[in-house]
Tab-separated table of C-alpha atoms in Angstrom:
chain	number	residue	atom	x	y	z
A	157	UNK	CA	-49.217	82.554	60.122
A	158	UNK	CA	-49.268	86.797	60.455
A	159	UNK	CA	-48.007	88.318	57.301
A	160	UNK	CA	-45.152	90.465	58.463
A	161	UNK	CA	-45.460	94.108	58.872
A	162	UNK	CA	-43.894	94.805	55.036
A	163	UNK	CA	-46.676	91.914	53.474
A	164	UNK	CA	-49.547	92.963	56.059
A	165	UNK	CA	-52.567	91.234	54.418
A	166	UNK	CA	-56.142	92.854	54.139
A	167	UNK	CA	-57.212	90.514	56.854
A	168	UNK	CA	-54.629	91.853	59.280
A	169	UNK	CA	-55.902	95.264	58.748
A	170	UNK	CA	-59.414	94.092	59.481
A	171	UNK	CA	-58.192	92.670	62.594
A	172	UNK	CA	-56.724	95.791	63.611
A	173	UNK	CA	-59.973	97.449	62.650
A	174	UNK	CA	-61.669	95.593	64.609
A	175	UNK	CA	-59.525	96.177	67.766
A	176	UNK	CA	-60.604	99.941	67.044
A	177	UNK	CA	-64.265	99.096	66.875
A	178	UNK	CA	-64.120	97.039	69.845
A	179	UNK	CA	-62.023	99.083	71.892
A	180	UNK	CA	-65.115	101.624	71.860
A	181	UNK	CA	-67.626	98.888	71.536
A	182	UNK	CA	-71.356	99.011	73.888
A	183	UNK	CA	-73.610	96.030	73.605
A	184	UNK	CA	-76.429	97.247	72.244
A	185	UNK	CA	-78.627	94.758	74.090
A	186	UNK	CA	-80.203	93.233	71.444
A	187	UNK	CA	-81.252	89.853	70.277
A	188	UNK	CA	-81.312	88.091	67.287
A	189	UNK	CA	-84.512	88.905	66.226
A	190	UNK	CA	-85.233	91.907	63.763
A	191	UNK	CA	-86.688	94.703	65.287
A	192	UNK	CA	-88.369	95.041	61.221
A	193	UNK	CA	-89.076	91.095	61.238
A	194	UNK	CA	-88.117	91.522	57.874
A	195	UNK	CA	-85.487	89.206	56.046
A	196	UNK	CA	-83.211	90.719	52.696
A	197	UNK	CA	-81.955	88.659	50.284
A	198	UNK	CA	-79.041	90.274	48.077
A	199	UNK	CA	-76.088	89.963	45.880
A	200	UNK	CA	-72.880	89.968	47.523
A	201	UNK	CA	-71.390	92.538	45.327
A	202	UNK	CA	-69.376	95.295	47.429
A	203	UNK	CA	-71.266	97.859	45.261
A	204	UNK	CA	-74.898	97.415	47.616
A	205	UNK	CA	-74.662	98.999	50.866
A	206	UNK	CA	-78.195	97.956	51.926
A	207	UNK	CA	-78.388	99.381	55.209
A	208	UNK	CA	-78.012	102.867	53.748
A	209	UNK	CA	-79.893	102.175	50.464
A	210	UNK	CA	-82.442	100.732	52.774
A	211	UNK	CA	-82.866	103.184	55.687
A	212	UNK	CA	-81.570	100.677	57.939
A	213	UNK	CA	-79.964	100.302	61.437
A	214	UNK	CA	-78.226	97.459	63.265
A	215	UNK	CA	-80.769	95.210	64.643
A	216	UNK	CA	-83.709	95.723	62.306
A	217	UNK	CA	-83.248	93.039	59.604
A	218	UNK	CA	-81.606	89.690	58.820
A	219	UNK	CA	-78.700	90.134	55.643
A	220	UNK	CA	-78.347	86.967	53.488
A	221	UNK	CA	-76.191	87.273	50.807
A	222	UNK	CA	-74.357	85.203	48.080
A	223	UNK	CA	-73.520	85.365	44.363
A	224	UNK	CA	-76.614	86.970	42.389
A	225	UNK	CA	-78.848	87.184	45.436
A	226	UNK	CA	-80.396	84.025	43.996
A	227	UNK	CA	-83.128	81.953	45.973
A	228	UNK	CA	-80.988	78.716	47.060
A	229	UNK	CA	-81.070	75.812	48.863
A	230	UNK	CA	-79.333	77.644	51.417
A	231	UNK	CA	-81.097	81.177	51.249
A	232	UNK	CA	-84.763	78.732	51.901
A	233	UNK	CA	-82.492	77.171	55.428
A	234	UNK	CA	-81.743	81.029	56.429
A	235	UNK	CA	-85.335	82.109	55.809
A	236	UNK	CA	-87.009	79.432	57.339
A	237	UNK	CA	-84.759	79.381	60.351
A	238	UNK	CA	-85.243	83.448	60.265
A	239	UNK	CA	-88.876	82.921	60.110
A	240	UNK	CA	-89.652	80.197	62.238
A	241	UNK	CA	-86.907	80.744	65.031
A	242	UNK	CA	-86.766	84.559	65.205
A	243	UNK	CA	-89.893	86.008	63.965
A	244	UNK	CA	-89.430	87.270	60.398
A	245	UNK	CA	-92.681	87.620	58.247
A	246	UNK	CA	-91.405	89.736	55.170
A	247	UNK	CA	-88.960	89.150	52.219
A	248	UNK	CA	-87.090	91.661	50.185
A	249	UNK	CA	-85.271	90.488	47.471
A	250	UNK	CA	-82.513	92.508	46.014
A	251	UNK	CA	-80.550	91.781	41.958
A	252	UNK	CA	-78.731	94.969	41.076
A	253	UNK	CA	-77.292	96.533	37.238
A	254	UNK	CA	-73.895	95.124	35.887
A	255	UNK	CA	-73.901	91.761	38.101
A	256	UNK	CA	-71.455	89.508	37.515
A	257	UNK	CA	-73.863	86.765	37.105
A	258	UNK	CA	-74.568	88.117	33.788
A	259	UNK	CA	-71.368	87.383	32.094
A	260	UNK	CA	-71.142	83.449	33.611
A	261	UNK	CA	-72.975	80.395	32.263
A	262	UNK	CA	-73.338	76.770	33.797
A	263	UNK	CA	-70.113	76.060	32.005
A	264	UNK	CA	-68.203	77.350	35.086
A	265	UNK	CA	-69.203	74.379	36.566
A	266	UNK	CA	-67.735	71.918	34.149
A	267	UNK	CA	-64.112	74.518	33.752
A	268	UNK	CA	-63.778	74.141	37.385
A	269	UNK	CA	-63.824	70.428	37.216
A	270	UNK	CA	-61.084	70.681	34.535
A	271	UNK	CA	-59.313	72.632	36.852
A	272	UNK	CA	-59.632	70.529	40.086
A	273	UNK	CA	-60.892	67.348	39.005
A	274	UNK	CA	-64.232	67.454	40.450
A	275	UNK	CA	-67.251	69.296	39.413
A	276	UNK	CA	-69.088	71.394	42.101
A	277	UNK	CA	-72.217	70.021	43.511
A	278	UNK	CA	-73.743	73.192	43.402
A	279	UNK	CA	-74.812	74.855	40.887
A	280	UNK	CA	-73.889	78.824	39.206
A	281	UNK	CA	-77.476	79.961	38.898
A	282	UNK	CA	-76.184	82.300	36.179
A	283	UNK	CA	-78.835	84.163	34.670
A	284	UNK	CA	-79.252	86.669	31.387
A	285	UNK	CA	-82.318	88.499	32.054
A	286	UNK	CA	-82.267	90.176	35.729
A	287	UNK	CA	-85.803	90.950	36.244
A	288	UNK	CA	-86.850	87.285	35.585
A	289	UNK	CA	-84.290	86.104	38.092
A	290	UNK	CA	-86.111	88.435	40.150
A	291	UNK	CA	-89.133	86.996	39.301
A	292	UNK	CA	-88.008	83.269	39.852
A	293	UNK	CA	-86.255	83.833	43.216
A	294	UNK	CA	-89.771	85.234	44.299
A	295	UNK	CA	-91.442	82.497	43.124
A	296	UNK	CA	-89.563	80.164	44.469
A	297	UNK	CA	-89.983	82.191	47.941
A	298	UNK	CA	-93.490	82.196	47.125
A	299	UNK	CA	-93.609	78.242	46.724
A	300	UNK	CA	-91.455	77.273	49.499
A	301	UNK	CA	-93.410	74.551	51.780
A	302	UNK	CA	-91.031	75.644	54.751
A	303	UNK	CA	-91.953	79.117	54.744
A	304	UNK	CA	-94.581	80.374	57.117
A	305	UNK	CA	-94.821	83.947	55.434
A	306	UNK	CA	-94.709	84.159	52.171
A	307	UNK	CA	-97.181	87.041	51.322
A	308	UNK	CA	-95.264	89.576	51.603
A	309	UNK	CA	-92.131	89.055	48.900
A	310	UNK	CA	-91.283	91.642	47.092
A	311	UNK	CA	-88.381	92.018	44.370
A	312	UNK	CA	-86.072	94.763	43.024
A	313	UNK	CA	-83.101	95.831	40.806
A	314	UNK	CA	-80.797	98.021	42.193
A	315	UNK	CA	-78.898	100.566	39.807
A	316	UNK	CA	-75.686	100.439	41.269
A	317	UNK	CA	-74.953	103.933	39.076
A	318	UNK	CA	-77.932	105.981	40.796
A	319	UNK	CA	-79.127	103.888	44.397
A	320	UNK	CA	-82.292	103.399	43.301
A	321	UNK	CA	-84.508	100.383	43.228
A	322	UNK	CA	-86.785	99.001	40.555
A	323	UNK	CA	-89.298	97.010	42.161
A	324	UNK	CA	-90.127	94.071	39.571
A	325	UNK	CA	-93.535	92.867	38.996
A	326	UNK	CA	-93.903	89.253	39.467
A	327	UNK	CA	-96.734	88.239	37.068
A	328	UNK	CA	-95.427	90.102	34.179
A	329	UNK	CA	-94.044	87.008	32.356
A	330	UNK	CA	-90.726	87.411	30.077
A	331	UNK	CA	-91.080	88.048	26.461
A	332	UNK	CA	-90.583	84.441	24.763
């Protein structure tokens, strides 16, 4: 049910937004298919705006996102359906400074489940060291048997205090 106009929610403001945006809206007759065949993977913190950080315009890349910008289950389905059905052949993968991910453990997991009486199937993928959870999403990129293209996957940290990116080398191994 609408919030009335005294509680409006955020999600009736993007609705009216969106009227805005449509009401001035041209197709820009594109498909599905980046015009940069390229495919970035990134945290979903509101911080990264990765079009601009990026140099990039509607229609040149497929956006998958999610807690950490970790390789999942679910970021391998995208890519491989981004690869195979609409033409991708590179990976950029994006960690930034101060995530959130950092300050979580796998214990999340087992507080939820004292919270709602059932642990999450999936799991946090908390991490402490960002440049080796660089490293691993790559690598698991890298080893996927349902990727066609995996040559050309490169990593990076982006300093969400300056926009730049760090581009993380993927043989150096961690310091034991």
């Amino acid at each position: 049910m609408p919030a009335s106009p005294q509680q409006e929610s955020v999600v009736d403001r993007l609705v009216e937004a969106n009227k805005r945006y449509a009401a001035e809206f041209t197709d820009p007759g594109m498909d599905a298919r980046p015009v940069q065949k390229v495919a970035v993977v990134a945290c979903m913190d509101a911080r990264l705006d990765l079009h601009a950080a990026l140099g990039l315009q509607l229609g040149d890349c497929h956006t998958i996102r999610n807690a950490g910008g970790v390789v999942t289950d679910d970021v391998i389905r995208s890519l491989t359906i981004s690869q195979r059905a609409l033409g991708t052949r590179s990976v950029v993968l994006i960690h930034h400074t101060g995530c959130g991910l950092l300050n979580l453990t796998e214990d999340f997991r087992y507080e939820l489940e004292a919270e709602v009486g059932q642990r999450p199937s999936w799991a946090v993928e908390a991490f402490r060291d960002t440049d080796q959870d660089v490293r691993q999403s790559m690598e698991r990129v890298r080893t996927s048997p349902f990727l066609l293209h995996t040559d050309d996957v490169r990593g990076f940290v982006f300093d969400v205090t300056t926009g730049l990116l760090r581009e993380i080398d993927p043989a150096i191994d961690p310091e034991p």
